[in-house]
XYZ file of C-alpha atoms in Angstrom:
297
model
C 2.595 6.447 -24.441
C 6.160 5.274 -25.076
C 6.613 1.667 -26.230
C 7.716 -0.835 -23.621
C 11.201 -2.106 -24.492
C 13.080 -5.016 -22.821
C 15.238 -2.421 -21.057
C 12.149 -0.637 -19.747
C 10.666 -3.917 -18.569
C 13.818 -4.838 -16.681
C 13.999 -1.454 -14.969
C 10.270 -1.657 -14.192
C 10.676 -5.044 -12.493
C 13.582 -3.662 -10.464
C 11.531 -0.593 -9.527
C 8.542 -2.669 -8.378
C 10.781 -4.983 -6.351
C 12.350 -1.935 -4.665
C 8.841 -0.602 -4.018
C 7.794 -3.710 -2.144
C 11.040 -3.776 -0.182
C 10.395 -0.167 0.885
C 6.765 -0.947 1.776
C 7.968 -3.931 3.819
C 10.497 -1.771 5.670
C 7.668 0.600 6.576
C 6.165 -2.173 8.735
C 9.114 -2.126 11.131
C 9.861 1.590 11.024
C 6.260 2.563 11.763
C 6.261 0.280 14.805
C 9.450 1.971 16.039
C 7.916 5.466 16.272
C 4.140 4.999 16.524
C 1.756 5.427 18.313
C 4.254 7.544 20.304
C 5.876 9.937 19.730
C 4.261 10.148 16.266
C 0.575 9.184 16.134
C -0.576 7.051 13.161
C -2.599 9.837 11.541
C 0.343 12.213 11.938
C 2.511 9.758 9.996
C -0.124 9.775 7.245
C -0.110 13.564 7.196
C 3.673 13.750 6.933
C 3.840 11.038 4.268
C 1.221 12.563 2.027
C 2.104 16.221 2.642
C 5.838 15.853 2.015
C 5.328 13.640 -1.045
C 2.790 16.083 -2.450
C 5.275 18.929 -2.031
C 7.899 16.975 -3.991
C 5.396 16.101 -6.721
C 4.461 19.752 -7.231
C 8.118 20.860 -7.196
C 8.793 18.354 -9.965
C 5.821 19.765 -11.853
C 7.247 23.296 -11.604
C 10.539 22.050 -13.025
C 8.875 20.187 -15.910
C 8.798 21.753 -19.377
C 5.322 20.472 -20.246
C 2.381 21.270 -17.938
C -0.189 18.523 -18.420
C -3.778 19.067 -17.286
C -6.688 16.761 -16.395
C -9.520 15.869 -18.720
C -12.920 16.639 -17.230
C -14.103 13.040 -17.583
C -11.147 11.841 -15.484
C -11.623 14.117 -12.470
C -13.909 11.667 -10.661
C -11.460 8.812 -11.190
C -8.597 10.931 -9.822
C -10.688 11.696 -6.734
C -11.462 8.001 -6.221
C -7.776 7.119 -6.625
C -6.919 9.702 -3.974
C -9.540 8.191 -1.666
C -8.636 4.524 -2.181
C -4.923 4.722 -2.998
C -3.941 7.356 -0.441
C -6.533 8.250 2.210
C -8.275 4.985 3.164
C -5.306 2.833 2.212
C -2.719 4.715 4.260
C -4.872 5.616 7.259
C -6.142 2.048 7.677
C -2.693 0.541 7.185
C -0.748 2.746 9.607
C -3.410 2.622 12.331
C -3.884 -1.115 11.918
C -0.144 -1.766 12.002
C 0.246 0.045 15.333
C -2.470 -2.191 16.840
C -1.334 -5.594 15.546
C 1.942 -7.402 14.843
C 4.133 -6.904 11.806
C 3.733 -10.558 10.825
C -0.071 -10.321 10.968
C -0.128 -7.118 8.932
C 2.254 -8.468 6.293
C 0.380 -11.734 5.768
C -3.094 -10.183 5.829
C -1.979 -7.847 3.068
C -2.045 -10.923 0.819
C -5.827 -11.045 1.206
C -6.182 -8.520 -1.636
C -6.514 -11.055 -4.507
C -8.768 -13.249 -2.362
C -11.113 -10.341 -1.640
C -11.217 -9.378 -5.325
C -12.195 -12.946 -6.255
C -14.867 -13.066 -3.561
C -16.395 -9.782 -4.749
C -16.248 -10.915 -8.384
C -18.244 -14.050 -7.541
C -20.701 -12.228 -5.286
C -21.290 -8.941 -7.136
C -20.253 -9.642 -10.740
C -21.693 -13.173 -10.695
C -18.497 -14.719 -12.036
C -18.372 -18.507 -12.110
C -17.066 -20.104 -8.917
C -14.815 -22.959 -10.018
C -13.596 -25.733 -7.762
C -10.095 -24.227 -7.719
C -11.380 -20.759 -6.830
C -13.717 -22.096 -4.163
C -10.960 -24.180 -2.609
C -8.579 -21.217 -2.751
C -11.061 -18.936 -1.027
C -11.658 -21.472 1.730
C -7.923 -21.973 2.264
C -7.194 -18.241 2.240
C -10.062 -17.381 4.568
C -9.063 -20.233 6.854
C -5.498 -18.940 6.976
C -6.666 -15.396 7.731
C -8.964 -16.633 10.518
C -6.145 -18.727 12.001
C -3.801 -15.755 11.843
C -6.275 -13.373 13.459
C -7.011 -15.909 16.213
C -3.294 -16.418 16.886
C -2.055 -14.730 20.050
C 1.425 -16.243 20.248
C 4.731 -14.557 19.625
C 6.120 -11.151 20.503
C 4.892 -7.852 19.178
C 1.230 -8.897 19.184
C 0.031 -5.300 19.515
C -2.428 -3.620 21.851
C -5.588 -4.581 19.896
C -4.759 -7.267 17.307
C -8.379 -7.902 16.293
C -9.081 -4.255 15.380
C -5.613 -3.912 13.850
C -6.130 -6.962 11.644
C -9.535 -5.639 10.525
C -7.992 -2.296 9.515
C -5.220 -4.057 7.593
C -7.887 -6.014 5.697
C -9.666 -2.725 4.940
C -6.359 -1.406 3.614
C -6.077 -4.462 1.348
C -9.562 -3.907 -0.094
C -8.883 -0.217 -0.689
C -5.526 -0.879 -2.351
C -7.105 -3.467 -4.656
C -9.700 -0.901 -5.736
C -6.927 1.642 -6.395
C -5.053 -0.787 -8.655
C -8.159 -1.215 -10.794
C -9.040 2.495 -10.874
C -5.588 3.854 -11.664
C -4.677 1.732 -14.703
C -6.670 3.800 -17.295
C -5.094 6.981 -15.932
C -1.606 5.509 -16.307
C -2.355 4.848 -19.969
C -3.291 8.504 -20.548
C -1.008 10.527 -18.251
C 2.538 10.292 -16.951
C 3.098 8.463 -13.670
C 4.208 11.648 -11.881
C 1.140 13.509 -13.103
C -1.173 10.792 -11.764
C 0.642 10.666 -8.439
C 0.592 14.439 -8.033
C -3.152 14.749 -8.408
C -3.882 11.535 -6.537
C -1.919 12.799 -3.534
C -3.557 16.219 -3.829
C -7.036 14.748 -3.479
C -5.794 12.250 -0.893
C -4.446 15.028 1.320
C -7.831 16.772 1.239
C -9.431 13.606 2.615
C -6.758 13.066 5.305
C -6.388 16.665 6.503
C -9.540 16.876 8.702
C -8.609 13.674 10.547
C -4.850 14.149 10.932
C -4.366 17.853 11.689
C -4.616 17.593 15.490
C -2.314 14.556 15.742
C 0.267 16.227 13.508
C 0.342 19.299 15.743
C 0.862 17.025 18.779
C 3.958 15.186 17.471
C 6.534 14.762 20.240
C 9.570 15.939 18.289
C 11.689 16.108 21.447
C 11.005 12.393 22.053
C 12.460 11.314 18.704
C 16.047 10.025 18.909
C 18.332 9.897 15.829
C 17.044 6.404 14.999
C 13.471 7.676 15.206
C 14.211 10.583 12.888
C 15.866 8.160 10.468
C 12.858 5.839 10.540
C 10.470 8.744 9.943
C 12.604 10.065 7.073
C 12.632 6.643 5.430
C 8.848 6.245 5.772
C 8.188 9.662 4.248
C 10.780 9.690 1.432
C 11.663 6.113 0.415
C 8.616 4.347 1.817
C 6.093 6.762 0.322
C 7.275 9.208 -2.362
C 9.810 6.958 -4.106
C 7.746 3.794 -3.566
C 4.625 5.284 -5.150
C 6.600 6.662 -8.088
C 8.290 3.293 -8.703
C 4.974 1.449 -8.329
C 3.277 3.790 -10.807
C 6.118 3.237 -13.258
C 5.650 -0.522 -12.835
C 1.906 -0.316 -13.553
C 2.580 1.765 -16.648
C 5.259 -0.588 -18.044
C 4.103 -3.992 -16.782
C 0.380 -3.620 -16.081
C -1.563 -3.822 -12.835
C -1.621 -7.634 -12.616
C 2.153 -8.113 -12.864
C 2.891 -5.175 -10.612
C 0.330 -6.363 -8.066
C 1.836 -9.847 -7.993
C 4.959 -8.436 -6.368
C 2.928 -7.999 -3.178
C 3.813 -11.632 -2.459
C 7.398 -10.555 -1.714
C 6.298 -8.145 1.018
C 5.693 -10.719 3.803
C 9.127 -12.229 3.226
C 10.859 -8.854 3.411
C 8.647 -7.655 6.295
C 9.187 -10.738 8.463
C 12.961 -10.680 7.936
C 13.159 -6.971 8.783
C 10.816 -7.331 11.794
C 12.916 -10.141 13.216
C 15.982 -7.887 12.922
C 14.591 -4.527 14.056
C 11.758 -5.592 16.387
C 12.796 -9.107 17.480
C 9.389 -10.471 16.456
C 9.183 -14.258 16.454
C 7.435 -16.693 14.122
C 5.267 -19.414 15.705
C 3.967 -22.627 14.140
C 0.408 -21.334 13.816
C 1.643 -18.251 11.919
C 3.638 -20.461 9.535
C 0.568 -22.660 8.986
C -1.585 -19.574 8.365
C 0.964 -18.290 5.837
C 0.940 -21.637 3.986
C -2.881 -21.595 3.817
C -3.009 -17.998 2.556
C -0.319 -18.543 -0.096
C -2.038 -21.761 -1.239
C -5.360 -19.928 -1.449
C -3.886 -17.084 -3.484
C -2.267 -19.592 -5.845
C -5.510 -21.473 -6.459
C -7.712 -18.426 -7.100
C -5.134 -16.963 -9.494
C -4.379 -20.144 -11.405
C -5.395 -20.047 -15.084
């Protein structure tokens, strides 16, 4: 693997920041076109299928054709399941059922869930700071889920919030699983095979919805939103994120998730006219405080 230089680090930070801005923009653009005329699973199919096509085209143009070691096949499959299939299907479906603000803030539950599992399953020591952080974060999530105020609440906020939490758990697992692969293979190579396995998981669920897309219902703005989700919000975002993990590590790259709610709320207020109520602000303060406490050294 190439050495990480200051120049590489700077470009990696910029790439990861752009990734989280693109992911945040997805929140608003998905709400603009889904569940009609493009169903959530159809969006997943288009995102993964188009990105996979680009990954394989890049592979054809590459001079060196890297393979996969036999001992890494299972990890690639798990990355496809957690980082593409479960992650994307739960996120898109959950987002169409709840509000952008809810989805953005609940995405911050990832480090809280990791800490909770570490204490429960790995028997790690529960310090006062970690315990307080978990209570604050869980309290903020409960307050947010119970909140019904503001515009853009969604058709089924409770189910939508649950799916967004599932997405957070799956994405946390992907971050852990993918790091050893990034140390052995190039980022594009990892993404290509991860999306290949991910598409195999998504295909049985998304085929019918993809065939039923209402293309005639999409206006120019809708086509633009869909193009952004597929190209910038998926292909480029995953490539930039993989580059960040390779250069900066999973912990630093993952910490940029804290910028997503800020970007998402600002974009949602502009594109979707979603409002921020006092209880949502209080929930955000509790969640951020919880994340800070569980991550403090």
